[in-house]
Structures are given as C-alpha cells and as structure tokens.
Short mmCIF file of C-alpha atoms in Angstrom, two decimals:
data_model
loop_
_atom_site.label_atom_id
_atom_site.label_comp_id
_atom_site.label_asym_id
_atom_site.label_seq_id
_atom_site.Cartn_x
_atom_site.Cartn_y
_atom_site.Cartn_z
CA UNK A 194 -111.27 1.26 -6.75
CA UNK A 195 -114.09 1.27 -4.25
CA UNK A 196 -116.09 3.63 -2.65
CA UNK A 197 -119.22 4.08 -0.41
CA UNK A 198 -121.54 7.25 -1.07
CA UNK A 199 -124.89 8.40 0.67
CA UNK A 200 -127.67 8.75 -1.91
CA UNK A 201 -131.06 10.37 -1.68
CA UNK A 202 -134.04 10.16 -4.15
CA UNK A 203 -137.85 11.06 -4.21
CA UNK A 204 -139.63 7.67 -4.55
CA UNK A 205 -142.70 7.98 -7.03
CA UNK A 206 -145.47 7.95 -4.16
CA UNK A 207 -144.08 11.38 -3.13
CA UNK A 208 -141.89 10.27 -0.54
CA UNK A 209 -137.55 11.17 0.28
CA UNK A 210 -135.46 7.85 0.42
CA UNK A 211 -132.06 7.39 1.05
CA UNK A 212 -129.70 4.29 1.01
CA UNK A 213 -125.91 3.70 0.91
CA UNK A 214 -124.47 2.83 -2.67
CA UNK A 215 -121.48 0.97 -3.40
CA UNK A 216 -119.43 1.52 -6.65
CA UNK A 217 -116.65 -0.94 -7.06
CA UNK A 218 -114.57 -2.37 -10.05
CA UNK A 219 -115.43 -6.27 -10.19
CA UNK A 220 -113.07 -9.11 -11.60
CA UNK A 221 -113.59 -7.82 -15.62
CA UNK A 222 -112.92 -4.64 -15.20
CA UNK A 223 -116.77 -3.41 -15.43
CA UNK A 224 -117.88 -1.01 -12.88
CA UNK A 225 -120.19 -1.60 -10.86
CA UNK A 226 -122.84 -0.61 -7.95
CA UNK A 227 -125.04 -2.29 -4.93
CA UNK A 228 -127.07 -0.44 -2.69
CA UNK A 229 -127.89 -1.05 0.79
CA UNK A 230 -130.26 0.49 3.53
CA UNK A 231 -127.37 1.11 6.20
CA UNK A 232 -123.78 2.07 5.80
CA UNK A 233 -122.78 -0.63 8.46
CA UNK A 234 -124.20 -3.11 5.49
CA UNK A 235 -122.20 -1.71 2.53
CA UNK A 236 -118.90 -1.73 4.46
CA UNK A 237 -119.08 -5.30 5.52
CA UNK A 238 -120.50 -6.25 1.76
CA UNK A 239 -117.54 -4.52 0.60
CA UNK A 240 -114.79 -5.79 2.74
CA UNK A 241 -115.84 -9.43 1.59
CA UNK A 242 -116.80 -8.40 -2.09
CA UNK A 243 -112.90 -6.29 -2.50
CA UNK A 244 -111.34 -10.07 -1.66
CA UNK A 245 -113.28 -11.94 -3.93
CA UNK A 246 -112.67 -9.79 -7.03
CA UNK A 247 -109.00 -10.17 -6.17
CA UNK A 248 -109.62 -13.46 -5.93
CA UNK A 249 -111.51 -13.53 -9.00
CA UNK A 250 -114.29 -15.25 -7.24
CA UNK A 251 -116.84 -12.38 -7.34
CA UNK A 252 -119.83 -12.59 -8.91
CA UNK A 253 -122.08 -9.76 -9.18
CA UNK A 254 -125.98 -9.97 -8.75
CA UNK A 255 -126.85 -8.99 -12.28
CA UNK A 256 -125.01 -12.14 -13.81
CA UNK A 257 -126.15 -14.43 -11.02
CA UNK A 258 -129.41 -16.77 -10.81
CA UNK A 259 -131.86 -18.19 -8.31
CA UNK A 260 -131.40 -21.14 -6.62
CA UNK A 261 -134.51 -22.30 -8.25
CA UNK A 262 -133.34 -20.80 -12.05
CA UNK A 263 -130.59 -22.98 -11.38
CA UNK A 264 -132.19 -26.16 -9.77
CA UNK A 265 -134.25 -25.95 -13.38
CA UNK A 266 -130.83 -26.24 -15.64
CA UNK A 267 -129.58 -29.20 -13.25
CA UNK A 268 -132.50 -31.18 -13.39
CA UNK A 269 -132.92 -30.36 -17.56
CA UNK A 270 -129.13 -31.34 -17.67
CA UNK A 271 -130.19 -34.58 -16.33
CA UNK A 272 -133.02 -35.08 -18.63
CA UNK A 273 -130.20 -34.73 -21.54
CA UNK A 274 -127.82 -37.12 -19.86
CA UNK A 275 -130.63 -39.40 -19.63
CA UNK A 276 -130.33 -39.98 -16.42
CA UNK A 277 -132.58 -43.27 -14.74
CA UNK A 278 -136.13 -42.26 -14.22
CA UNK A 279 -136.04 -42.59 -10.55
CA UNK A 280 -132.90 -40.41 -9.86
CA UNK A 281 -134.56 -37.72 -11.86
CA UNK A 282 -137.42 -38.24 -9.42
CA UNK A 283 -135.90 -38.13 -6.14
CA UNK A 284 -133.92 -34.81 -7.91
CA UNK A 285 -137.46 -33.32 -8.44
CA UNK A 286 -138.36 -33.98 -5.00
CA UNK A 287 -135.65 -32.54 -3.45
CA UNK A 288 -135.71 -29.59 -5.46
CA UNK A 289 -139.51 -29.11 -4.61
CA UNK A 290 -140.44 -30.63 -1.32
CA UNK A 291 -137.44 -28.99 0.38
CA UNK A 292 -134.75 -26.89 -1.28
CA UNK A 293 -137.41 -24.13 -3.37
CA UNK A 294 -139.61 -23.71 -0.21
CA UNK A 295 -136.72 -22.74 1.87
CA UNK A 296 -133.97 -20.45 -0.43
CA UNK A 297 -135.22 -20.93 -4.11
CA UNK A 298 -135.71 -17.09 -4.29
CA UNK A 299 -131.99 -16.50 -3.14
CA UNK A 300 -129.47 -15.66 -5.82
CA UNK A 301 -126.08 -17.50 -5.77
CA UNK A 302 -124.42 -14.37 -5.36
CA UNK A 303 -125.71 -13.62 -2.22
CA UNK A 304 -125.60 -17.51 -0.82
CA UNK A 305 -123.08 -17.64 1.95
CA UNK A 306 -121.35 -20.42 4.05
CA UNK A 307 -123.17 -19.22 7.13
CA UNK A 308 -126.70 -19.19 5.42
CA UNK A 309 -126.09 -22.88 3.60
CA UNK A 310 -125.63 -24.38 7.58
CA UNK A 311 -128.53 -22.61 8.44
CA UNK A 312 -130.00 -24.11 5.60
CA UNK A 313 -128.21 -27.70 6.56
CA UNK A 314 -129.59 -27.39 10.07
CA UNK A 315 -133.30 -26.71 9.05
CA UNK A 316 -133.34 -29.90 7.03
CA UNK A 317 -131.44 -31.79 9.70
CA UNK A 318 -134.53 -30.61 12.18
CA UNK A 319 -137.76 -31.45 9.84
CA UNK A 320 -136.40 -34.28 7.77
CA UNK A 321 -134.34 -37.53 8.71
CA UNK A 322 -130.13 -37.46 8.57
CA UNK A 323 -129.98 -39.79 5.60
CA UNK A 324 -132.62 -37.38 3.72
CA UNK A 325 -130.79 -33.75 4.97
CA UNK A 326 -127.83 -35.36 3.79
CA UNK A 327 -129.23 -36.20 0.15
CA UNK A 328 -131.03 -32.68 -0.03
CA UNK A 329 -127.80 -30.83 0.56
CA UNK A 330 -125.67 -32.89 -1.80
CA UNK A 331 -128.29 -31.79 -4.63
CA UNK A 332 -128.11 -28.31 -3.76
CA UNK A 333 -124.45 -28.23 -3.54
CA UNK A 334 -124.48 -30.16 -7.38
CA UNK A 335 -126.92 -27.26 -8.57
CA UNK A 336 -124.48 -24.72 -7.28
CA UNK A 337 -122.08 -26.60 -9.13
CA UNK A 338 -123.73 -26.58 -12.36
CA UNK A 339 -124.34 -23.21 -12.06
CA UNK A 340 -120.58 -22.45 -11.58
CA UNK A 341 -119.56 -24.01 -14.72
CA UNK A 342 -122.39 -22.02 -16.55
CA UNK A 343 -120.93 -19.09 -15.62
CA UNK A 344 -123.30 -17.99 -12.85
CA UNK A 345 -121.29 -18.24 -9.90
CA UNK A 346 -117.72 -18.02 -8.83
CA UNK A 347 -117.99 -20.57 -6.11
CA UNK A 348 -119.65 -23.45 -3.99
CA UNK A 349 -119.94 -22.40 -1.09
CA UNK A 350 -122.03 -25.50 -0.41
CA UNK A 351 -119.52 -27.70 -1.06
CA UNK A 352 -117.86 -27.50 2.26
CA UNK A 353 -120.85 -27.70 4.40
CA UNK A 354 -121.54 -31.37 5.45
CA UNK A 355 -124.32 -32.96 7.83
CA UNK A 356 -121.76 -35.03 9.86
CA UNK A 357 -122.69 -38.33 11.13
CA UNK A 358 -120.89 -40.20 13.71
CA UNK A 359 -119.83 -43.95 13.62
CA UNK A 360 -122.53 -45.46 15.73
CA UNK A 361 -125.07 -43.90 12.97
CA UNK A 362 -123.70 -45.87 10.26
CA UNK A 363 -126.36 -48.29 9.20
CA UNK A 364 -125.42 -51.90 8.62
CA UNK A 365 -126.61 -53.71 5.86
CA UNK A 366 -129.34 -56.26 6.37
CA UNK A 367 -127.91 -59.77 5.46
CA UNK A 368 -130.00 -63.16 5.67
CA UNK A 369 -129.00 -65.75 7.69
CA UNK A 370 -127.41 -69.38 5.75
CA UNK A 371 -130.18 -70.87 7.25
CA UNK A 372 -132.46 -68.23 6.09
CA UNK A 373 -131.32 -68.35 3.08
CA UNK A 374 -131.44 -72.52 2.96
CA UNK A 375 -135.31 -71.75 3.91
CA UNK A 376 -135.69 -69.64 0.72
CA UNK A 377 -133.78 -72.24 -1.26
CA UNK A 378 -136.09 -74.91 0.08
CA UNK A 379 -139.23 -73.10 -0.75
CA UNK A 380 -138.25 -71.36 -4.19
CA UNK A 381 -137.66 -75.10 -5.20
CA UNK A 382 -141.24 -76.08 -4.35
CA UNK A 383 -142.77 -73.25 -5.40
CA UNK A 384 -145.58 -73.49 -7.71
CA UNK A 385 -144.39 -70.34 -9.41
CA UNK A 386 -141.51 -72.15 -12.14
CA UNK A 387 -139.02 -69.17 -11.97
CA UNK A 388 -139.12 -68.87 -8.62
CA UNK A 389 -136.13 -71.57 -8.16
CA UNK A 390 -134.11 -69.76 -10.37
CA UNK A 391 -135.15 -66.39 -9.72
CA UNK A 392 -133.98 -66.91 -6.01
CA UNK A 393 -130.78 -69.17 -7.08
CA UNK A 394 -129.83 -65.76 -9.29
CA UNK A 395 -130.59 -63.50 -6.78
CA UNK A 396 -128.09 -64.98 -3.85
CA UNK A 397 -125.68 -66.36 -5.89
CA UNK A 398 -125.09 -63.74 -8.45
CA UNK A 399 -126.14 -60.28 -6.71
CA UNK A 400 -127.66 -58.94 -9.04
CA UNK A 401 -129.35 -55.23 -8.67
CA UNK A 402 -133.87 -55.85 -8.91
CA UNK A 403 -132.87 -53.38 -12.15
CA UNK A 404 -130.29 -56.19 -13.42
CA UNK A 405 -132.70 -58.90 -13.64
CA UNK A 406 -135.48 -57.49 -14.52
CA UNK A 407 -133.54 -56.83 -17.95
CA UNK A 408 -131.33 -59.61 -18.09
CA UNK A 409 -131.71 -61.51 -21.79
CA UNK A 410 -130.69 -65.29 -22.37
CA UNK A 411 -127.71 -64.04 -24.47
CA UNK A 412 -125.71 -62.94 -20.95
CA UNK A 413 -126.26 -66.75 -19.64
CA UNK A 414 -123.23 -69.00 -20.46
CA UNK A 415 -123.90 -72.13 -19.74
CA UNK A 416 -120.34 -73.83 -20.51
CA UNK A 417 -119.15 -71.26 -19.09
CA UNK A 418 -120.96 -71.04 -15.93
CA UNK A 419 -121.43 -67.04 -15.70
CA UNK A 420 -123.81 -64.72 -16.01
CA UNK A 421 -122.77 -61.06 -17.76
CA UNK A 422 -124.39 -57.63 -17.17
CA UNK A 423 -124.81 -55.46 -19.71
CA UNK A 424 -128.27 -53.61 -19.49
CA UNK A 425 -130.79 -53.55 -17.13
CA UNK A 426 -134.34 -52.26 -17.00
CA UNK A 427 -135.20 -48.95 -15.17
CA UNK A 428 -138.36 -47.76 -13.24
CA UNK A 429 -140.33 -47.15 -15.73
CA UNK A 430 -139.61 -50.75 -17.20
CA UNK A 431 -137.49 -49.71 -20.06
CA UNK A 432 -134.30 -51.32 -21.35
CA UNK A 433 -131.01 -49.95 -20.67
CA UNK A 434 -127.42 -49.62 -19.83
CA UNK A 435 -126.11 -50.71 -16.90
CA UNK A 436 -126.12 -47.91 -14.17
CA UNK A 437 -122.23 -47.03 -14.60
CA UNK A 438 -119.26 -48.04 -16.38
CA UNK A 439 -118.98 -50.43 -13.55
CA UNK A 440 -122.14 -52.36 -13.48
CA UNK A 441 -121.21 -53.97 -17.04
CA UNK A 442 -119.76 -57.25 -15.61
CA UNK A 443 -119.68 -60.78 -15.76
CA UNK A 444 -120.06 -63.31 -12.44
CA UNK A 445 -119.05 -66.96 -11.59
CA UNK A 446 -122.54 -68.53 -10.89
CA UNK A 447 -122.22 -71.83 -9.08
CA UNK A 448 -123.90 -75.25 -11.04
CA UNK A 449 -127.22 -75.47 -9.24
CA UNK A 450 -127.77 -71.98 -10.70
CA UNK A 451 -127.07 -72.95 -13.84
CA UNK A 452 -129.14 -76.39 -13.78
CA UNK A 453 -132.04 -74.74 -12.43
CA UNK A 454 -131.49 -71.95 -15.62
CA UNK A 455 -131.74 -75.25 -18.04
CA UNK A 456 -134.77 -76.17 -16.55
CA UNK A 457 -136.35 -72.78 -16.62
CA UNK A 458 -135.00 -72.02 -20.36
CA UNK A 459 -137.37 -74.97 -21.17
CA UNK A 460 -140.51 -73.67 -19.41
CA UNK A 461 -139.73 -69.82 -19.95
CA UNK A 462 -142.17 -68.08 -22.14
CA UNK A 463 -140.40 -65.91 -25.60
CA UNK A 464 -140.34 -61.78 -24.67
CA UNK A 465 -139.80 -59.31 -27.12
CA UNK A 466 -136.33 -58.81 -25.38
CA UNK A 467 -135.53 -62.58 -25.11
CA UNK A 468 -135.69 -61.93 -21.01
CA UNK A 469 -134.86 -64.13 -18.34
CA UNK A 470 -137.84 -63.52 -16.06
CA UNK A 471 -139.97 -61.95 -18.05
CA UNK A 472 -143.92 -60.62 -17.11
CA UNK A 473 -147.09 -62.18 -17.44
CA UNK A 474 -147.37 -59.86 -20.58
CA UNK A 475 -144.19 -61.39 -21.87
CA UNK A 476 -142.66 -58.14 -21.23
CA UNK A 477 -140.54 -56.76 -18.62
CA UNK A 478 -141.33 -57.92 -14.90
CA UNK A 479 -142.50 -54.68 -13.04
CA UNK A 480 -139.86 -54.32 -9.22
CA UNK A 481 -143.18 -54.38 -7.32
CA UNK A 482 -144.46 -57.73 -8.76
CA UNK A 483 -141.26 -59.80 -9.03
CA UNK A 484 -140.36 -58.49 -4.87
CA UNK A 485 -143.53 -58.64 -3.07
CA UNK A 486 -145.47 -60.85 -5.66
CA UNK A 487 -142.86 -63.46 -6.31
CA UNK A 488 -140.01 -63.72 -3.52
CA UNK A 489 -142.45 -62.45 -1.22
CA UNK A 490 -144.67 -65.67 -1.62
CA UNK A 491 -141.24 -67.69 -1.23
CA UNK A 492 -140.21 -66.09 1.59
CA UNK A 493 -143.48 -66.92 3.54
CA UNK A 494 -143.76 -69.77 2.62
CA UNK A 495 -139.73 -70.73 3.64
CA UNK A 496 -141.20 -68.95 7.56
CA UNK A 497 -138.38 -66.13 6.86
CA UNK A 498 -141.44 -63.16 7.94
CA UNK A 499 -143.11 -61.13 10.49
CA UNK A 500 -146.43 -60.36 10.89
CA UNK A 501 -147.49 -56.73 9.79
CA UNK A 502 -147.66 -54.10 12.60
CA UNK A 503 -150.77 -51.31 11.86
CA UNK A 504 -151.28 -48.63 14.39
CA UNK A 505 -148.91 -51.05 17.25
CA UNK A 506 -150.74 -54.04 16.57
CA UNK A 507 -150.43 -56.83 14.26
CA UNK A 508 -152.49 -56.57 11.17
CA UNK A 509 -155.31 -59.29 10.57
CA UNK A 510 -157.24 -60.36 7.01
CA UNK A 511 -159.81 -60.90 6.25
CA UNK A 512 -159.76 -64.01 7.97
CA UNK A 513 -158.56 -62.23 11.03
CA UNK A 514 -155.34 -64.16 10.19
CA UNK A 515 -151.81 -62.40 10.82
CA UNK A 516 -151.05 -60.61 7.91
CA UNK A 517 -147.49 -61.72 7.00
CA UNK A 518 -144.67 -59.97 5.33
CA UNK A 519 -141.59 -60.86 3.89
CA UNK A 520 -138.19 -59.97 5.96
CA UNK A 521 -136.12 -59.53 3.25
CA UNK A 522 -136.27 -57.53 -0.29
CA UNK A 523 -134.27 -57.88 -3.63
CA UNK A 524 -131.47 -55.70 -2.41
CA UNK A 525 -130.75 -57.39 0.83
CA UNK A 526 -130.17 -60.79 -1.44
CA UNK A 527 -127.56 -59.04 -3.30
CA UNK A 528 -125.63 -58.16 0.32
CA UNK A 529 -126.04 -62.30 1.15
CA UNK A 530 -123.89 -62.81 -2.33
CA UNK A 531 -121.02 -60.64 -1.42
CA UNK A 532 -121.55 -61.83 1.88
CA UNK A 533 -120.67 -65.20 0.69
CA UNK A 534 -118.11 -64.60 -1.49
CA UNK A 535 -115.84 -62.20 1.41
CA UNK A 536 -116.67 -65.35 3.94
CA UNK A 537 -114.72 -67.42 1.00
CA UNK A 538 -111.42 -65.33 0.89
CA UNK A 539 -112.96 -63.37 -2.27
CA UNK A 540 -110.40 -60.39 -2.71
CA UNK A 541 -112.11 -56.93 -2.03
CA UNK A 542 -111.29 -56.10 -5.60
CA UNK A 543 -113.12 -58.93 -7.27
CA UNK A 544 -115.61 -58.10 -4.85
CA UNK A 545 -116.06 -54.88 -6.25
CA UNK A 546 -116.18 -55.91 -9.86
CA UNK A 547 -118.44 -58.78 -9.10
CA UNK A 548 -120.91 -56.30 -7.13
CA UNK A 549 -120.31 -53.96 -9.96
CA UNK A 550 -119.03 -51.00 -7.41
CA UNK A 551 -117.97 -47.44 -9.04
CA UNK A 552 -115.11 -47.73 -6.55
CA UNK A 553 -113.08 -49.42 -3.93
CA UNK A 554 -114.41 -47.82 -1.29
CA UNK A 555 -118.05 -48.41 -2.19
CA UNK A 556 -117.97 -51.89 -1.26
CA UNK A 557 -115.77 -51.26 1.88
CA UNK A 558 -118.18 -48.56 3.44
CA UNK A 559 -120.56 -51.30 2.76
CA UNK A 560 -118.83 -54.40 3.65
CA UNK A 561 -115.73 -53.63 5.39
CA UNK A 562 -117.03 -55.18 8.80
CA UNK A 563 -117.70 -57.96 6.83
CA UNK A 564 -113.70 -58.47 5.59
CA UNK A 565 -112.63 -57.23 9.14
CA UNK A 566 -114.19 -60.48 10.43
CA UNK A 567 -112.81 -62.75 7.73
CA UNK A 568 -109.69 -61.60 8.33
CA UNK A 569 -110.17 -62.24 12.28
CA UNK A 570 -111.79 -66.06 11.87
CA UNK A 571 -108.76 -66.52 9.18
CA UNK A 572 -106.04 -65.32 12.45
CA UNK A 573 -108.10 -67.98 14.40
CA UNK A 574 -107.42 -70.91 12.44
CA UNK A 575 -104.10 -69.95 11.99
CA UNK A 576 -103.59 -69.65 16.17
CA UNK A 577 -105.40 -73.21 16.18
CA UNK A 578 -102.76 -74.24 13.56
CA UNK A 579 -100.06 -73.39 15.55
CA UNK A 580 -100.88 -74.57 18.73
CA UNK A 581 -101.82 -78.11 17.10
CA UNK A 582 -98.71 -77.68 15.42
CA UNK A 583 -96.24 -79.02 18.03
CA UNK A 584 -98.33 -81.75 19.12
CA UNK A 585 -98.59 -83.05 15.76
CA UNK A 586 -94.88 -83.48 15.15
CA UNK A 587 -94.83 -85.31 17.96
CA UNK A 588 -97.02 -87.45 16.85
CA UNK A 589 -95.25 -87.92 13.23
CA UNK A 590 -92.09 -88.61 15.88
CA UNK A 591 -93.55 -91.54 17.27
CA UNK A 592 -95.24 -93.30 14.27
#
C-alpha cells in the first residue's frame, strides 16, 4: 500500500517547514518512507517505485550506498583477485579523475538511465571517445559489483553505450614486410647480442611485451621448435600467470628464430628466473628498456623511424641533428605476427590460440579486415587459375 501526505514541522531554528511524505511497503514487506519538497516530485517517484517493488528491482535509499563507496569495494575486489598492477592503476584513474568528481556522491538507488546518459555525454565532451568508453565500462562494473552485494537491485548503467561508427574503428599499425626485413637485418648486426633473438621472437611468435619480459628458457623447446607461454612480467616487473586462461599456449618458431636463440643461450647471462631476456642486473627487464632502448635503436639503425616533432617543429639534439623516434612499439610487432600467419592461410581459430585471445570475436575485431583480404587474394588466385586452365589443357592435348 502506498500513500502521499503533507507533513509540517518546526525546524531547529524555529522556522516552519513542510514537505510531502511517501509511505510504502518494499519488496521485503518493510514499511518505508521518503520525503519530497513538492507533491509532483513525490507522485512521480512513487509511480516508478511502485513498479520497481512489483518487479522486485527496488532498493530503498537506506540500504543503498554511494557510487564512490561502491567504487571502493570494486577496486578492493580487484586487489584481492590480484589483477595486474597496470589494470588496477587504470581503474583507480577512472574513479578518481572522472567518476567520483561527477557522480561519486550519488546513491546507487537514485541513479536512473537518463542520469547515466547525461554523465556519458559529459565524458564524451571532455575525454576522447575511447577513454569515455572505458570510464563508462568501469562505472557499469562498479554498479554490477554493488548489485551482487545487494546494495542495488539493478544495473541501469549496463544499457548505456557509447556508439561508434564503423569508420571510427581504428586499424592496428602493422609494419610492412620491407620494414620487418630491414629491422631483422639491423638487429642481426646490432652490438646488443639479444637484439636479434628478441626481434625474431617479437615478429614471429607474436608474444606480448610482458610475455617476452617474463619468458624463461624452460619454455623454449629447441627440438620441437616451439615456445610455450605460462607466465609473464607485470608493470612492476613481478612474474605471474598469463593475462587469462587463453594466455597459456604453445607457438611454432621458424628455424631462424631457433638458431638465433641457440646462439643467444650460450651468451645469455644467468638470472634468478632463468629468463631469456634478462636485464643488465640479471632481473626482469623493464618494458621501457626493452621497447625504447633495444628495439628503438634497432629501428633507427634500420631506418624505420620518423623525426620527433615538438611544438609543430622537428626536435633537434645538442648537435642540431633531428631527434628520431621509432615507428613501431613492441605491440605492433605482435600485430605483424598475426598478419603473417593470416597471409599464410592459418585458420582464425589457430590465430586466436597463438595470439592468446580470450575469444574469437577479439581476433575478428582486431584482424577481420586481414582475413577478408586473404579471402579476396585467394579468390583472385582461383580466378586466374580458371582462366589459364583451358589454355593449359589445349597445350597438353597438342603434346
């Protein structure tokens, strides 16, 4: 049963106050009340609340918590589950810089879909579209966590999306074959002995940077010509399990990579974790050193680089020479490996397995255009064969 009645009282300062009080019974049979300044607001609220009670999706304000509190519970759960340090840092940034300042004091029971759509629009105005999407996704995860704890009956954020046109979908940066050849040649001539095996593993095995940094020698099978992935190094250089269950995998290696690894193993300094690519201190190599020191030097030597631009002008070093920056990151070589496999007609499921993707959808979302191109190339080859086949048969008949 629900009712709305006017209520008057005397405030502590002696002034007379009045408001409209809603009395109702929640889904658990508990009597609840909520007060509004205007009758119209009370009537509007009770219409929605009555429907939510009937559907079992109503949460009284007294049993709910703020978005800021829910975010804290969500972050702490991630810490207990030992999520990667970089992931937790990103989540903390979403909450601290974007969610808490905008809506952190709002109780979950008071959040409506129109509110969330307004917050989404605010983030789209202030942030890049990808960042706005990630922040909105974090907010949905926060509410979902609170829902599982009984602080809110439904997740109204789940239905709010950041729409992206197909033309806005970014294409991955993939080095050309000529660039890859130049990089491998420069790496083989580098004074850094691990540069060549590192470049080969990055290009032909498609390992993540964290997997290269945490790769132990026991995972290299020289006789089978494979590399197995069963651990990785996080942002803080701590060795741990792969990113997901799909991260556990075995990838074939070409003879050139096997040969280079055999030579490097003889010169590789021992480390506590028996790493293939240890740091100078014989520990886990930092991502920055591997990417910006070793692979940057290789790319510049190979001519796969571009001048650094600062304030619209080429940056110069102390000798007034242009400062060059590498064209590709370690992750771009991962894309190169996928493109080479796809070009060789490796099936999508096998590409998914070798890349360590959690689902085939991730593989298609990232490399779908390459599979399309491979299919088109195959169709062209078949068409050419059909055109030449009659001529070949005539030639055979004459002989």
